[in-house]
Tab-separated table of C-alpha atoms in Angstrom:
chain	number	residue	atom	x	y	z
N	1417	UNK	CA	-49.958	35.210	35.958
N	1418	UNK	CA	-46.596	34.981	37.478
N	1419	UNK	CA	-44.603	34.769	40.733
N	1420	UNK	CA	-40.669	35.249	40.649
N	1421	UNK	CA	-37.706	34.027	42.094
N	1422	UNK	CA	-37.206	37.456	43.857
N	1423	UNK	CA	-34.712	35.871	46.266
N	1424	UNK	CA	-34.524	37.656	48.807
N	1425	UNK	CA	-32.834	35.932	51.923
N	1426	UNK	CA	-34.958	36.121	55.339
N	1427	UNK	CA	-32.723	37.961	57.731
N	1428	UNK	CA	-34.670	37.051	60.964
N	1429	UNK	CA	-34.195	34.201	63.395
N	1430	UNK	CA	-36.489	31.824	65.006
N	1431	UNK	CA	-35.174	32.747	68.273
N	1432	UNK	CA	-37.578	31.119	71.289
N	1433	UNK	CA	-35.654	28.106	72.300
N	1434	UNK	CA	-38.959	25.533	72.450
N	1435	UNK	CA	-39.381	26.149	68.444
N	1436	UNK	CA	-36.951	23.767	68.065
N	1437	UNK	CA	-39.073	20.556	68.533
N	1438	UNK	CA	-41.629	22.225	67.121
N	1439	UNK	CA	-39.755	23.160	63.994
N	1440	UNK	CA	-38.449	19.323	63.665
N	1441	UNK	CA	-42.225	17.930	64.139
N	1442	UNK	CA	-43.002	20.622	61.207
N	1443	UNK	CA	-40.380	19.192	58.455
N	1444	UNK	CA	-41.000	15.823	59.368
N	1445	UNK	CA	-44.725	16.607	57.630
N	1446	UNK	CA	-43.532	18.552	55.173
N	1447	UNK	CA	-40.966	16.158	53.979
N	1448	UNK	CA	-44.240	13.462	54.186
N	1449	UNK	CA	-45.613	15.297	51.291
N	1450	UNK	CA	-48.349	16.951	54.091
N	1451	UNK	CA	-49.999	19.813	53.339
N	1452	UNK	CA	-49.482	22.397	56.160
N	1453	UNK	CA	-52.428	24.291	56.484
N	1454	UNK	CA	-53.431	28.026	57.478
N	1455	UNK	CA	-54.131	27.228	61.668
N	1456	UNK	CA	-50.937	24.531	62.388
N	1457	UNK	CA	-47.869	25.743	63.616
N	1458	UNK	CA	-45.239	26.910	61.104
N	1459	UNK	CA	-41.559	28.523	61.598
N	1460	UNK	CA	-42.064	32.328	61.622
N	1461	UNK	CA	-39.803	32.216	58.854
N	1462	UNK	CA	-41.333	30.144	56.572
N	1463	UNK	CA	-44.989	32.644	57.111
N	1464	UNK	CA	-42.816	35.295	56.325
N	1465	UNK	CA	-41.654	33.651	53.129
N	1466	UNK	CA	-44.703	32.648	52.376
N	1467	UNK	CA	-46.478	35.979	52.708
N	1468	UNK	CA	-43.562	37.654	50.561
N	1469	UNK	CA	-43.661	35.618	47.727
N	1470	UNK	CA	-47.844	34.826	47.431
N	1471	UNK	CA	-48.429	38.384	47.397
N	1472	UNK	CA	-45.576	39.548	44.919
N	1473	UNK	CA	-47.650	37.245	43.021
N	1474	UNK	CA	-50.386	38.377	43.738
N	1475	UNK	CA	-49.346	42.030	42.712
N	1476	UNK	CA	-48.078	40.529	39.406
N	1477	UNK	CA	-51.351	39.199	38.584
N	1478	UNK	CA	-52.563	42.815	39.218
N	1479	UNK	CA	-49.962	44.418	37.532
N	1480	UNK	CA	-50.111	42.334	34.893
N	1481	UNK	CA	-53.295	43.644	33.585
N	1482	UNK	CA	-51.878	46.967	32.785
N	1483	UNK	CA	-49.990	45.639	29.956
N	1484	UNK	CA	-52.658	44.198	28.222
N	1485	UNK	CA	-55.549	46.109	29.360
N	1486	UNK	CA	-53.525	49.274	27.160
N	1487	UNK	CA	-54.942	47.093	24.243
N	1488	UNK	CA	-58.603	45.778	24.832
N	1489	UNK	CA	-59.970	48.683	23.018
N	1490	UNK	CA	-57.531	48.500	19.999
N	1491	UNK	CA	-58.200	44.356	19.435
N	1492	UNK	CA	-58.799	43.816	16.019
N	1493	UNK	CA	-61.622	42.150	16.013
N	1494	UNK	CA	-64.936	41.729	18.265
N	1495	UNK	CA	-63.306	37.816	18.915
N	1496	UNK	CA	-59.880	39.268	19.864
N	1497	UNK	CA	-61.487	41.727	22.593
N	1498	UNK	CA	-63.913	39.589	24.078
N	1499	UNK	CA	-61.160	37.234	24.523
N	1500	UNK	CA	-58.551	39.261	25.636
N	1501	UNK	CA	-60.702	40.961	27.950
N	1502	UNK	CA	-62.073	37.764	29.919
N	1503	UNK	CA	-58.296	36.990	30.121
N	1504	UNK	CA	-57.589	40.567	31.756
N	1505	UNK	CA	-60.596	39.458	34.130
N	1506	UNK	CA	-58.813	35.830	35.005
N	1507	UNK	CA	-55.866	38.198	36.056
N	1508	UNK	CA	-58.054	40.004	38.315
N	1509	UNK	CA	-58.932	36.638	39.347
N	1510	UNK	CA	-55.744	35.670	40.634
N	1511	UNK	CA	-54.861	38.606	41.907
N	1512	UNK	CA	-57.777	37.956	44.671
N	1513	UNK	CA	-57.238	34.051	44.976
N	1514	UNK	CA	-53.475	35.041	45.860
N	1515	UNK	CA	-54.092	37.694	48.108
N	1516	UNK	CA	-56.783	35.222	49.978
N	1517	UNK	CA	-53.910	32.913	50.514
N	1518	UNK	CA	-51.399	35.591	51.841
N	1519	UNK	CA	-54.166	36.116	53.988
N	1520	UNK	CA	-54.392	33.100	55.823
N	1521	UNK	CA	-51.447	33.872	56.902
N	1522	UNK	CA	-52.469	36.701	58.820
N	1523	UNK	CA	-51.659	39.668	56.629
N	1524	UNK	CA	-54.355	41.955	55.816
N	1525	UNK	CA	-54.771	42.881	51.948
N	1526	UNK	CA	-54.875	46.486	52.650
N	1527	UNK	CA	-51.353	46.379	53.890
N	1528	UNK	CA	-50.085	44.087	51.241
N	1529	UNK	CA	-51.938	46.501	48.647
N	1530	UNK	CA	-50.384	49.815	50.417
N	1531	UNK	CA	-46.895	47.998	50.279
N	1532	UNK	CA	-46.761	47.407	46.473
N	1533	UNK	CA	-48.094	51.541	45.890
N	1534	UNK	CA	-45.598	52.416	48.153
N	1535	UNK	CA	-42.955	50.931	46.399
N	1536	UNK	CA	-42.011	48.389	48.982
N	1537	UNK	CA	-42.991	45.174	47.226
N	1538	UNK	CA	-41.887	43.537	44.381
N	1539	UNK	CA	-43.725	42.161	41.094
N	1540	UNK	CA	-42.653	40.321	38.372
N	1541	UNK	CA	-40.210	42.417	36.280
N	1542	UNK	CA	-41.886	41.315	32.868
N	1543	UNK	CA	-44.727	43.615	33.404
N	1544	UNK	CA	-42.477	46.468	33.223
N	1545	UNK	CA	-42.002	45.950	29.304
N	1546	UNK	CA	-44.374	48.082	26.872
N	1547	UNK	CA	-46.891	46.477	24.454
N	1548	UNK	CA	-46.197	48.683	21.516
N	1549	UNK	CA	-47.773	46.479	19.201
N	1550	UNK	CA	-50.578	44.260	18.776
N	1551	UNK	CA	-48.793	41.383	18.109
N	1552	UNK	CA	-47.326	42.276	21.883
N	1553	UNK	CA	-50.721	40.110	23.115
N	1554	UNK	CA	-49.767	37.493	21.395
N	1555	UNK	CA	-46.395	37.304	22.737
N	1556	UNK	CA	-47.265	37.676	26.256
N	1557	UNK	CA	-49.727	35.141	26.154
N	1558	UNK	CA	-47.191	32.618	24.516
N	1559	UNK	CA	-44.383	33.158	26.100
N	1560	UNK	CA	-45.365	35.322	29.456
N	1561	UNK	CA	-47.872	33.128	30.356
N	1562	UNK	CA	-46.417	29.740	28.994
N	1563	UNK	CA	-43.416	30.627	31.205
N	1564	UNK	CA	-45.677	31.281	34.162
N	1565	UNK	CA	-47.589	27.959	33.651
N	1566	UNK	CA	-43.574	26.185	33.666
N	1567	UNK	CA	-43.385	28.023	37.229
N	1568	UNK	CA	-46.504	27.206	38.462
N	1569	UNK	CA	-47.173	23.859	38.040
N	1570	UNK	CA	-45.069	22.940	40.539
N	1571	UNK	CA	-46.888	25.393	42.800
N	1572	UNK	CA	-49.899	23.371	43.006
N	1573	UNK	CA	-47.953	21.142	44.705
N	1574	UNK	CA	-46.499	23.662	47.211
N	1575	UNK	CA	-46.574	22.091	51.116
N	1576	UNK	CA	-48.381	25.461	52.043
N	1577	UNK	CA	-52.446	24.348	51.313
N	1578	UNK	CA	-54.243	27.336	50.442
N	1579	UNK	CA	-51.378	28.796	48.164
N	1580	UNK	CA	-51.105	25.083	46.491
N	1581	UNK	CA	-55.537	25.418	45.891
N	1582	UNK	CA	-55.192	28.520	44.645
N	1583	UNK	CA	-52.112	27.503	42.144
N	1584	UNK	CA	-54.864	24.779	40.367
N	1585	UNK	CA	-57.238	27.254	39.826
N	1586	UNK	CA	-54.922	29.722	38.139
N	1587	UNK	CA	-52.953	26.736	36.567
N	1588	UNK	CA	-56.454	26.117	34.916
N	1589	UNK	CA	-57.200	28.724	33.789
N	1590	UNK	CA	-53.910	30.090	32.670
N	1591	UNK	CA	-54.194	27.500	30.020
N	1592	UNK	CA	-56.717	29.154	28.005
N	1593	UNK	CA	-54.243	32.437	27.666
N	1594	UNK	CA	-51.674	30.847	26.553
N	1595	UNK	CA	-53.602	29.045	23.278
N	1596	UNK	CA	-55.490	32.984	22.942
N	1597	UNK	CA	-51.702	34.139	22.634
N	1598	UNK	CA	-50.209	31.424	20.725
N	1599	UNK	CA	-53.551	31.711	18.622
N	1600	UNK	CA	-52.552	35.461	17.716
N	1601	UNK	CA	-48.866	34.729	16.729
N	1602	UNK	CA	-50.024	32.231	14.659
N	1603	UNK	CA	-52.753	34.155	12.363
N	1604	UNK	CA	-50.354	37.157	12.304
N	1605	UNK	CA	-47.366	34.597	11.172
N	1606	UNK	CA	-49.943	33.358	8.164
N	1607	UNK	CA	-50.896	36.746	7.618
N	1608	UNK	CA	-49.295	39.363	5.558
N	1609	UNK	CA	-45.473	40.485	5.630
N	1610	UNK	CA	-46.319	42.844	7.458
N	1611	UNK	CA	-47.934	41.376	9.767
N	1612	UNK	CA	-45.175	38.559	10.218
N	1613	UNK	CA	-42.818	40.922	10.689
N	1614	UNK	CA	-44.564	42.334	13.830
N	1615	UNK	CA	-45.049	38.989	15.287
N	1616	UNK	CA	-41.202	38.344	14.605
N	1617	UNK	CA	-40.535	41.668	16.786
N	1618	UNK	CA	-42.428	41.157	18.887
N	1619	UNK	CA	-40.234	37.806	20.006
N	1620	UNK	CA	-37.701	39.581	19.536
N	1621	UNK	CA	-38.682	41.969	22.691
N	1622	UNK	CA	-39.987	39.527	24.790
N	1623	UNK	CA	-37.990	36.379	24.425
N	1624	UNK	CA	-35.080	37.503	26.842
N	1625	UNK	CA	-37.530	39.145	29.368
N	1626	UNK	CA	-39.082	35.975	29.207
N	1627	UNK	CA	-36.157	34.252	30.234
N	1628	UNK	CA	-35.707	36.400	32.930
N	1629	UNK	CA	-38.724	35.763	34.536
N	1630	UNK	CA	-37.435	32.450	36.352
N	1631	UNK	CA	-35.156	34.333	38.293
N	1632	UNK	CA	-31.347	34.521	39.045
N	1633	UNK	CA	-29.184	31.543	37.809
N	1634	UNK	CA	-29.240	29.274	40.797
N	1635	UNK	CA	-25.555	30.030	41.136
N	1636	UNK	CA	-26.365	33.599	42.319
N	1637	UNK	CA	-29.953	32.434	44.137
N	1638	UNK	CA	-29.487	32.739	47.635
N	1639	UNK	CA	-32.669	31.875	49.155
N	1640	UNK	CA	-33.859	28.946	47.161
N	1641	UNK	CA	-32.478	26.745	49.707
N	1642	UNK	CA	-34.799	27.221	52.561
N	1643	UNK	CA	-37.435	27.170	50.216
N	1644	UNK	CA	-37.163	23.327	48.493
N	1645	UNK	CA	-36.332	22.046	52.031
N	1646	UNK	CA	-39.643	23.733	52.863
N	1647	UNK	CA	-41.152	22.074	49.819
N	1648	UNK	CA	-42.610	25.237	48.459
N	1649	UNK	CA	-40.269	25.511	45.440
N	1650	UNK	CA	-39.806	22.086	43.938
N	1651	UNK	CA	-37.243	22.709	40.997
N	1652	UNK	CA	-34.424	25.065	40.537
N	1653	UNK	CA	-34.981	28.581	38.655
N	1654	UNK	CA	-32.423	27.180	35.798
N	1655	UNK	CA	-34.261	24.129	35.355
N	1656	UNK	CA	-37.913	25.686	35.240
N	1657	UNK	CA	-35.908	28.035	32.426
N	1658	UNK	CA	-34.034	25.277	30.480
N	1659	UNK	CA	-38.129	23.562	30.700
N	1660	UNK	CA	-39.643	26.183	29.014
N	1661	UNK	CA	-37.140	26.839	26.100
N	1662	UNK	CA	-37.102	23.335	25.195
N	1663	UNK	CA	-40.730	23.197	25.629
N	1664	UNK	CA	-40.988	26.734	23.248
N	1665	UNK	CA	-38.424	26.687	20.796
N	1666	UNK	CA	-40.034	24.525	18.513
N	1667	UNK	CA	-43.534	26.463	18.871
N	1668	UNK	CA	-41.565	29.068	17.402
N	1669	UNK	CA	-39.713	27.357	14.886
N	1670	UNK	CA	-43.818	25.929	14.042
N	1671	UNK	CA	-44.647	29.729	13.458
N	1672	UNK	CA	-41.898	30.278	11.106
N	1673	UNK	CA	-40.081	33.272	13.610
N	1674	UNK	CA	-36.695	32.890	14.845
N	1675	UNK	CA	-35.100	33.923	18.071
N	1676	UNK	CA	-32.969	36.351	18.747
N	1677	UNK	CA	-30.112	34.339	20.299
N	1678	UNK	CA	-27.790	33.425	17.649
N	1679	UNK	CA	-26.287	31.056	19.431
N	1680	UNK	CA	-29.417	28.808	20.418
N	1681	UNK	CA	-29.248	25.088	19.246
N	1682	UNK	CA	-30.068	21.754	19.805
N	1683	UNK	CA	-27.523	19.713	21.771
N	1684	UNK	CA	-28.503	16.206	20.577
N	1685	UNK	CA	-26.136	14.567	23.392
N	1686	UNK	CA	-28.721	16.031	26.760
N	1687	UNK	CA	-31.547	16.765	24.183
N	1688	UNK	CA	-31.864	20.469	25.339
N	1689	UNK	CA	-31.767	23.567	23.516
N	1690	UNK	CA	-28.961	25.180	24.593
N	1691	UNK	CA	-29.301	29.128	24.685
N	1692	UNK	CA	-27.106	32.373	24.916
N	1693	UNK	CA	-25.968	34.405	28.028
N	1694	UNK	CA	-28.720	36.418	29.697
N	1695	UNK	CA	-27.884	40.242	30.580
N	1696	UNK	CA	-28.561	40.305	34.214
N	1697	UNK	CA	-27.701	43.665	33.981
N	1698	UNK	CA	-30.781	44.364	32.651
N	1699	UNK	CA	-32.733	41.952	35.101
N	1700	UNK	CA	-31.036	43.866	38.297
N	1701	UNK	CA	-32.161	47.523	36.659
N	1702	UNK	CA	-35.735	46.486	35.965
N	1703	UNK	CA	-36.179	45.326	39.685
N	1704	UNK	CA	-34.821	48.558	40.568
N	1705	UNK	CA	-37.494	50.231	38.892
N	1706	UNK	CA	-35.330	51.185	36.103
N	1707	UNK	CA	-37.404	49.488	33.726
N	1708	UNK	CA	-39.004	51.075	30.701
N	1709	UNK	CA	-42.158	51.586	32.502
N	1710	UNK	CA	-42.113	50.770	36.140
N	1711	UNK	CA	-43.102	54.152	37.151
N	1712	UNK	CA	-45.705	54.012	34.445
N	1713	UNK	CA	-47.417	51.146	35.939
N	1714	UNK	CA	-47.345	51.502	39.865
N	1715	UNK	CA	-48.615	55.412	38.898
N	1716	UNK	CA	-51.133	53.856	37.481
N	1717	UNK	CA	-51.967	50.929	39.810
N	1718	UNK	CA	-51.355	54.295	42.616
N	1719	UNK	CA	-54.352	56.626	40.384
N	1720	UNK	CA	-56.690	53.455	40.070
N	1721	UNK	CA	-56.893	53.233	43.803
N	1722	UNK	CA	-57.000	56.951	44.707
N	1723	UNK	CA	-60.055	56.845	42.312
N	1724	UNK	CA	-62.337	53.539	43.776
N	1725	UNK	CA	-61.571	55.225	47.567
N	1726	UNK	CA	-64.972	57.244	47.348
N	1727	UNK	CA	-66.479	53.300	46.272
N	1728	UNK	CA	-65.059	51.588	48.994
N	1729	UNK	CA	-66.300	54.383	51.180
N	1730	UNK	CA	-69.413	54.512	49.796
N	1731	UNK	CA	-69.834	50.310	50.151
N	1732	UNK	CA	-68.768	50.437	53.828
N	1733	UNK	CA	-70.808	53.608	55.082
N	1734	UNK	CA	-73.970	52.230	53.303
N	1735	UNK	CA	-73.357	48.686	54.642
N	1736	UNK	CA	-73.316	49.845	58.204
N	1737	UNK	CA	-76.201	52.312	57.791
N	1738	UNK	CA	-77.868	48.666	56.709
N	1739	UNK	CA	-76.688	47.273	59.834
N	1740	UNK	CA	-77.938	50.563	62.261
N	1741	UNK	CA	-81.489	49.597	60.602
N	1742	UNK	CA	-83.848	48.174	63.610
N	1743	UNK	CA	-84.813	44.356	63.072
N	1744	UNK	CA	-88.296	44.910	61.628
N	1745	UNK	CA	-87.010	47.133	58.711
N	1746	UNK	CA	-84.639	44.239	57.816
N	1747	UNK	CA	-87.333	41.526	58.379
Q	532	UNK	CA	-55.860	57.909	55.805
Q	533	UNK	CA	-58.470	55.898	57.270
Q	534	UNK	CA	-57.804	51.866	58.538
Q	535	UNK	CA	-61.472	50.270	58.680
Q	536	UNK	CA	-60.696	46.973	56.864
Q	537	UNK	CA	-63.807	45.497	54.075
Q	538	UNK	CA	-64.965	42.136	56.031
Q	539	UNK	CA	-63.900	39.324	54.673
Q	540	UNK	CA	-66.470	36.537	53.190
Q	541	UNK	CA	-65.850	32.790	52.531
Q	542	UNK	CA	-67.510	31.099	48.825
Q	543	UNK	CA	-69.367	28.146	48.801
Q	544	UNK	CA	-70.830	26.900	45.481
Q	545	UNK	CA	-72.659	24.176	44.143
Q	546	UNK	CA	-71.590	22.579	40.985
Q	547	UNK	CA	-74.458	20.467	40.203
Q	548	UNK	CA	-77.723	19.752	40.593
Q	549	UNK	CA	-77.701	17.152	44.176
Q	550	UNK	CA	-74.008	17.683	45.307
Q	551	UNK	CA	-73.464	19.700	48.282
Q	552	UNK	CA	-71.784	23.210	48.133
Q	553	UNK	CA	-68.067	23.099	48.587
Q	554	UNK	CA	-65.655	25.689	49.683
Q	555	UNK	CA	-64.060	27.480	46.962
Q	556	UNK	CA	-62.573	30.870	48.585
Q	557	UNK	CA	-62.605	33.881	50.216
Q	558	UNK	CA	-63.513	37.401	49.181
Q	559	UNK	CA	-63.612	40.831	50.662
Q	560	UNK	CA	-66.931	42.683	50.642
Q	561	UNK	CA	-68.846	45.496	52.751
Q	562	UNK	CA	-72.140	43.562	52.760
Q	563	UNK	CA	-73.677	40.304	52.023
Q	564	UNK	CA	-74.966	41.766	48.691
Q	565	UNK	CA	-71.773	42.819	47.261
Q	566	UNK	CA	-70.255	39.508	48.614
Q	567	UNK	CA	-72.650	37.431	46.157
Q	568	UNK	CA	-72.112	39.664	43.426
Q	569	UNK	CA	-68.420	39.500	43.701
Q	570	UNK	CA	-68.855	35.397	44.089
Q	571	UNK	CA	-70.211	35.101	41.288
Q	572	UNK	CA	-67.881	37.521	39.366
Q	573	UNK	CA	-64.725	35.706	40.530
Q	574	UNK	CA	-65.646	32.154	41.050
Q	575	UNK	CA	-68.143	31.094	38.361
Q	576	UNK	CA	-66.430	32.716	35.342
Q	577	UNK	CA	-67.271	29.246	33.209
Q	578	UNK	CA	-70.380	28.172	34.353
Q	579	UNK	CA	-68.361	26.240	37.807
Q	580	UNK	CA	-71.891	26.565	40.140
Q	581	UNK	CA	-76.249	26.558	40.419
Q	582	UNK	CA	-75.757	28.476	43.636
Q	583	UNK	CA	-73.768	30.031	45.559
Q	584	UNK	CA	-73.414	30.826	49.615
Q	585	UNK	CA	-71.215	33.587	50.644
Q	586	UNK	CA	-70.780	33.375	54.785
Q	587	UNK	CA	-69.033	35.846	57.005
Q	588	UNK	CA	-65.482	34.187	57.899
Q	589	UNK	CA	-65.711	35.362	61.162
Q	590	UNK	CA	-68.817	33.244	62.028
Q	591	UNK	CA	-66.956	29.925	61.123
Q	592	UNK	CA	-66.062	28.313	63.697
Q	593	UNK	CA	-63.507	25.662	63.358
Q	594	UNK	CA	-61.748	22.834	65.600
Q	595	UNK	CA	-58.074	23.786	66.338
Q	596	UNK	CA	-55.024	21.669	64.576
Q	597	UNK	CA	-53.934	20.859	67.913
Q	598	UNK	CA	-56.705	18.837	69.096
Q	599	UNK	CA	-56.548	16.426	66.044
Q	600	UNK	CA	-55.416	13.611	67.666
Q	601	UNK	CA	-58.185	13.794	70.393
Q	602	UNK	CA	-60.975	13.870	68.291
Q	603	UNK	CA	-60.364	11.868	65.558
Q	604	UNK	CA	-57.682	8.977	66.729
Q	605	UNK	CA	-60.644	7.385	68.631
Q	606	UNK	CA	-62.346	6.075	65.536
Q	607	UNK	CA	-58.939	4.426	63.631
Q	608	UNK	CA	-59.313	1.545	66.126
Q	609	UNK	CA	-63.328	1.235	65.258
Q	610	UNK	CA	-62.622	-0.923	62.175
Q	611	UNK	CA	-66.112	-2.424	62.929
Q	612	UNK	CA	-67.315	0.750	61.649
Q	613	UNK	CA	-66.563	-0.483	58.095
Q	614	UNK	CA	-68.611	-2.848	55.864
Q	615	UNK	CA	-65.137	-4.382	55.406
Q	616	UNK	CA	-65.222	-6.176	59.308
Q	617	UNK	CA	-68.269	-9.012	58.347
Q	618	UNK	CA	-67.848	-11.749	56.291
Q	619	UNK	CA	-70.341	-12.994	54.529
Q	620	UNK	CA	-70.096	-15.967	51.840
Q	621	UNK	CA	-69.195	-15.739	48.694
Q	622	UNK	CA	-72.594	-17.632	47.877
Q	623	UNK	CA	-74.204	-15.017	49.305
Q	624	UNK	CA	-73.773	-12.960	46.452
Q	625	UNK	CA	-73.244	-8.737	46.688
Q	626	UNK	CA	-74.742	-7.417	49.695
């Protein structure tokens, strides 16, 4: 679903002295649009960064299906479930793709997996908002996953190969999720008052999260520097933002909802939509795992793996009993 | 806790009929069984292959970045390689 701006400067230095040349003949291809690929030599610092932000999004994908998952058994229809449950699947989906990339970078999964239960590793703070309603599906597929496809088309054109591959495959299928949501905001903003009014809240709730989700203003970014010279993040977090709102505003306005920014309007001059201060407060206390439910969700992500252990056991031990088997058996 | 890592598999599926199967991914899996069924969970959600080959990654064995230039410089200067070197006529006609 998502990857965020969780800027974190890298602290460490390149130190060995005969990196240098080696570093130069590196951004030379990278700045000639070559695709650096898992085997060629790369600046420590740029695996590191790599590894960091590919599997934060690779957690969010996993996080991510908590949210929605809390509703495939209350969809309210037979259409709605199958639907939203292939979409939980996609999630899955990415979730793997990602952590195959991080991968190839020589991190193992299991240690990327033990560093989000532990606590160590980030994920996208949008996943730490509740889906009280149903109309909460619709929204995140709108606006969550519209605002992840703003962030990720770029990404397919990241310098690192396998994390750009994996971006198209998401990017494609992302697509479908966002019509599914936008789908479900629409029929409930046709539908009765009541049911408008739910879709209405639930913009409410998630347009500012949403916003939120391309990261610190670049004024406040500190790390976003290394990362366009390196060509994996090709536009700013406030542009990717100031994208999206023009590019969602009038989806809303074509449901009939309003958003809750009074101040949001059109500035015919730049032909943006100009929109209200964020509370960054808010931003900085959900990635401290102040959120409404971050403890919710890694407890769960936590129980979900203490319960498959006995399964992974199980696959292993029987796989090498397979293995033990003389030739003939197997023949 | 125990620290035995689920071997990892790479996905190779074909899309049609005729084309060749084309790497698509990785996967982790304890056996070649689980590896297919996982395949073909992940990667052919909408109907993307006819078959699929799952293949240990550790028994690929690849040529290393650094020797790029060595193998495959040789053949940029073998333009007569390409149907592009002979002329023929025009009045020949497509050949």
């Amino acid at each position: 679903m998502y990857t965020q701006a969780l800027n974190a400067a890298d602290k460490q230095q390149d130190a060995r002295p005969e990196d240098a040349e080696r570093a130069a003949r590196f951004q030379a291809r990278v700045d000639a649009e070559e695709r650096i690929e898992a085997n060629d030599w790369m600046p420590e610092a740029y695996r590191r960064t790599l590894i960091r932000q590919i599997s934060q999004h690779a957690h969010s994908e996993i996080v991510g299906m908590l949210p929605e998952g809390n509703w495939i058994r209350r969809a309210p229809s037979l259409r709605r479930k199958a639907a939203l449950l292939a979409k939980v699947q996609d999630e899955g989906g990415h979730g793997l793709y990602l952590y195959a990339a991080a991968e190839t970078l020589g991190a193992a999964r299991e240690d990327l997996v033990d560093q989000l239960l532990s606590g160590r590793a980030k994920y996208s703070s949008i996943f730490n908002y509740p889906t009280l309603t149903w109309a909460d599906i619709g929204a995140i597929g709108w606006l969550v996953d519209g605002a992840a496809i703003m962030n990720q088309i770029p990404l397919c054109r990241c310098s690192y190969g396998p994390y750009a591959r994996a971006m198209v495959r998401i990017c494609k299928e992302e697509s479908f999720h966002q019509r599914q949501g936008y789908e479900i905001m629409l029929t409930l903003s046709r539908g009765s008052e009541e049911q408008r009014a739910m879709a209405q809240d639930a913009l409410n709730r998630w347009w500012w999260p949403c916003l939120m989700m391309f990261g610190p203003p670049d004024s406040a970014s500190q790390h976003s520097d290394t990362s366009t010279m390196w060509k994996i993040k090709r536009f700013s977090n406030d542009e990717l933002r100031q994208k999206f709102v023009d590019a969602t505003v009038p989806q809303g306005h074509f449901l009939g909802l309003t958003f809750p920014d009074p101040t949001l309007h059109y500035d015919e001059a730049n032909g943006h939509w100009v929109f209200g201060e964020i509370n960054w407060e808010e931003f900085r206390q959900v990635l401290a795992g102040n959120g409404p439910c971050n403890r919710e969700r890694l407890a769960a992500r936590r129980q979900a793996h203490e319960d498959g252990a006995w399964v992974r056991e199980a696959a292993m031990a029987y796989a090498a009993k397979r293995k033990a088997r003389p030739m003939r058996e197997a023949a | 806790m125990s620290r035995q890592l689920t071997p990892l598999w790479e996905v190779f599926i074909r899309s049609r009929n005729g084309l060749a199967h084309k790497h698509v991914g990785s996967l982790h899996a304890a056996d070649a069984t689980m590896a297919l069924q996982a395949a073909r969970d992940v990667y052919t959600r909408r109907g993307e292959g006819l078959s699929i080959w799952v293949v240990p990654s550790t028994a690929i064995v690849a040529s290393d970045p650094v020797d790029k230039d060595m193998l495959f410089e040789p053949t940029g200067t073998k333009i007569y390689r390409h149907p592009s070197f002979y002329e023929v006529p025009e009045d020949v006609g497509h050949m």
